[in-house]
mmCIF file of C-alpha atoms in Angstrom:
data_model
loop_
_atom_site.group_PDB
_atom_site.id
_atom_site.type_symbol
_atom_site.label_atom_id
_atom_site.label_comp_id
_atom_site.label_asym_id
_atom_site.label_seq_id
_atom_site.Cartn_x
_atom_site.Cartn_y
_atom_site.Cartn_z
ATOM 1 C CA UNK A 213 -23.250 22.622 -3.588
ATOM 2 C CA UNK A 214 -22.703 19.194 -5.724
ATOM 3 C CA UNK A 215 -22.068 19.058 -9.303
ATOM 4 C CA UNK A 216 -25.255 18.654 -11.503
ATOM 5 C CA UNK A 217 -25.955 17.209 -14.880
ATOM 6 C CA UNK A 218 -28.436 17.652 -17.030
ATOM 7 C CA UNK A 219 -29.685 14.488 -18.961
ATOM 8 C CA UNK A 220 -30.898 14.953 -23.298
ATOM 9 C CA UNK A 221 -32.644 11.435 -24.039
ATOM 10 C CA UNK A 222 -33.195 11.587 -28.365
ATOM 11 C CA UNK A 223 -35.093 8.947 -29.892
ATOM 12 C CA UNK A 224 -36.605 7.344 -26.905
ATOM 13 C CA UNK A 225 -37.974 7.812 -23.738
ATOM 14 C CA UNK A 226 -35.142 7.525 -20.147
ATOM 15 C CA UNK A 227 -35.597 5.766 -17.619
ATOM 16 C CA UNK A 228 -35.502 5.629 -13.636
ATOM 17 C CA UNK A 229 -32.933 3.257 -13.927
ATOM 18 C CA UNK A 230 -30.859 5.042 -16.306
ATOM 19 C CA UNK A 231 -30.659 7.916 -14.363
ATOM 20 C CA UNK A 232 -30.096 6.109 -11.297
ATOM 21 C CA UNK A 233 -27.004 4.968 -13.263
ATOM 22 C CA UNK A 234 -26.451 8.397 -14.588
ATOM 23 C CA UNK A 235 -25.955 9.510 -10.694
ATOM 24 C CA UNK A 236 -23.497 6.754 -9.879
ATOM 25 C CA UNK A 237 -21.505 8.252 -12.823
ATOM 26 C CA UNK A 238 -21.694 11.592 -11.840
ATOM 27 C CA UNK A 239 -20.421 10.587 -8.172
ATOM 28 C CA UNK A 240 -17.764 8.660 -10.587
ATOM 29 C CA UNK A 241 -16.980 11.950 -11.879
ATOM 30 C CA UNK A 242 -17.104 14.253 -9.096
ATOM 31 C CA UNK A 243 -13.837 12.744 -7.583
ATOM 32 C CA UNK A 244 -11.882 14.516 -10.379
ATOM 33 C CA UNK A 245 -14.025 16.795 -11.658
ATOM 34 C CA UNK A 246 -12.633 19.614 -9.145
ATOM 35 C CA UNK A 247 -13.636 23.007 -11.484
ATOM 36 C CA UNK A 248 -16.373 21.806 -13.421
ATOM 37 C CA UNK A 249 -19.382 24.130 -13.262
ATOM 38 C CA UNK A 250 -21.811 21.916 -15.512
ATOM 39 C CA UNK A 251 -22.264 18.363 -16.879
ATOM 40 C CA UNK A 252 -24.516 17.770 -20.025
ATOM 41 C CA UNK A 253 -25.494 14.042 -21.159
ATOM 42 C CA UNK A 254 -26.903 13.013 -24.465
ATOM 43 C CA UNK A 255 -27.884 9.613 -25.156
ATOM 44 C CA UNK A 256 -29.614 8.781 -28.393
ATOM 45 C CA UNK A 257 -31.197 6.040 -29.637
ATOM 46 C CA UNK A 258 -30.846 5.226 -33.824
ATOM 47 C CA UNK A 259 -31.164 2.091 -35.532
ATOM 48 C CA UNK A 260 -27.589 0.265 -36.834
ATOM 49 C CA UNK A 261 -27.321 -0.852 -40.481
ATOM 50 C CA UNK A 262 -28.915 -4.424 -39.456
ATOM 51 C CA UNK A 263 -31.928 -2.678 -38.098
ATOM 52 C CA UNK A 264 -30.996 -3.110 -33.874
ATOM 53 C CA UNK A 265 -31.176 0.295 -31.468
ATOM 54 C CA UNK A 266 -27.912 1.206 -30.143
ATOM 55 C CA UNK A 267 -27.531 4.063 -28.215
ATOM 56 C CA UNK A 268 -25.176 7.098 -28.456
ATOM 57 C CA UNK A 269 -24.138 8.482 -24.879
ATOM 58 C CA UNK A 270 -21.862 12.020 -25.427
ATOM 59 C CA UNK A 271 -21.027 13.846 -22.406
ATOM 60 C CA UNK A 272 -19.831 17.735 -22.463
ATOM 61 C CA UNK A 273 -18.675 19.145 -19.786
ATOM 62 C CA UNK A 274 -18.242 22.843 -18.898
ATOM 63 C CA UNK A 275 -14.760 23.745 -16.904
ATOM 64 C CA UNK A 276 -13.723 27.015 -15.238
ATOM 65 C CA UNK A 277 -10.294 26.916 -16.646
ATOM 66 C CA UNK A 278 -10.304 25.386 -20.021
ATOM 67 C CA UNK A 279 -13.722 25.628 -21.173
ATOM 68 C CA UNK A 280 -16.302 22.795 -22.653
ATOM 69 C CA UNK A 281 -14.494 19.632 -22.878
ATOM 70 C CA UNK A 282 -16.343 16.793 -24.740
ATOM 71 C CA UNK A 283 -15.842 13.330 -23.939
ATOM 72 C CA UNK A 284 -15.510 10.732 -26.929
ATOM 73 C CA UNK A 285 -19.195 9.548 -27.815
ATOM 74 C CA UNK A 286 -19.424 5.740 -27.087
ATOM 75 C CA UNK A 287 -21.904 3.553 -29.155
ATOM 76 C CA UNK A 288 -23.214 0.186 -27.500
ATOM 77 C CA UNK A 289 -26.305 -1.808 -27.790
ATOM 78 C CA UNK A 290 -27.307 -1.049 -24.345
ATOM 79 C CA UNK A 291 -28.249 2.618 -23.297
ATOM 80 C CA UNK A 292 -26.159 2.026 -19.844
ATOM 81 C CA UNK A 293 -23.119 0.736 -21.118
ATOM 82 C CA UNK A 294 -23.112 3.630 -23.653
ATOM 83 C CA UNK A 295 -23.339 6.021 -20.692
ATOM 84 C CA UNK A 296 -20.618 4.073 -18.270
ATOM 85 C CA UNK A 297 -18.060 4.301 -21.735
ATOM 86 C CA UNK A 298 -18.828 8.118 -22.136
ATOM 87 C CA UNK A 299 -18.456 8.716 -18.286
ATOM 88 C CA UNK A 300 -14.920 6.523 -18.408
ATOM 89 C CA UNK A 301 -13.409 8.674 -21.090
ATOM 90 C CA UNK A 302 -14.774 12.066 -19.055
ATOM 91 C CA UNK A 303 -12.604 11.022 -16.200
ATOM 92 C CA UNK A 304 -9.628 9.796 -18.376
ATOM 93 C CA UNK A 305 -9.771 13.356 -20.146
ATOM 94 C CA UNK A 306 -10.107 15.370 -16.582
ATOM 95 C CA UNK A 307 -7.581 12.877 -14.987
ATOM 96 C CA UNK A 308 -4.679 13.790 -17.745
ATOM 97 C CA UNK A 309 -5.200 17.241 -18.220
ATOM 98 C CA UNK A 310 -3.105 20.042 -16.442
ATOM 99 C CA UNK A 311 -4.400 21.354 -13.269
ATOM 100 C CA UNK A 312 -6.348 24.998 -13.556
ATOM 101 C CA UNK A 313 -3.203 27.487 -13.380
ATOM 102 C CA UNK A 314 -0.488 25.037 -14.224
ATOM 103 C CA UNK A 315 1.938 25.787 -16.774
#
């Protein structure tokens, strides 16, 4: 059985196409993602100070060994890029971690 994710959209209504891109990701993810149990995506959109949406895109993910780890939330004008910014720090946190057991 894959890894799933569950997608929060605040402030505005998702897309086909950003959960298309949300998939990608996840495959993305998957490659070192080898003990996590659940993935958890929030992206939200707010107005910035000049009045523009940008869009928040947090990731938390749920390990075996070392518990919820929470990517750095990314902030972009564009809901996807958000997202592919949340995803990249994800896989730089899983990718420099120690392995489950290591000490």
């Amino acid at each position: 059985m894959g890894l799933g994710m569950q997608i929060a959209y605040l402030g505005f209504t998702g897309s086909g196409a950003i959960e298309r891109e949300a998939g990608i990701e996840l495959l993305r993810l998957a490659d070192v993602a080898s003990d996590v149990v659940d993935c958890k995506l929030t992206i939200k959109a707010s107005p910035d100070m000049d009045g523009r949406t940008v869009f928040d895109a947090q990731l938390v993910l749920l390990t075996r060994a070392a518990g919820p780890l929470t990517a750095q939330c990314s902030t972009e004008t564009d809901a996807s890029a958000a997202m592919h910014h949340a995803f990249d720090d994800a896989i730089r946190l899983l990718s420099h971690r120690r392995p489950p057991g290591a000490i």
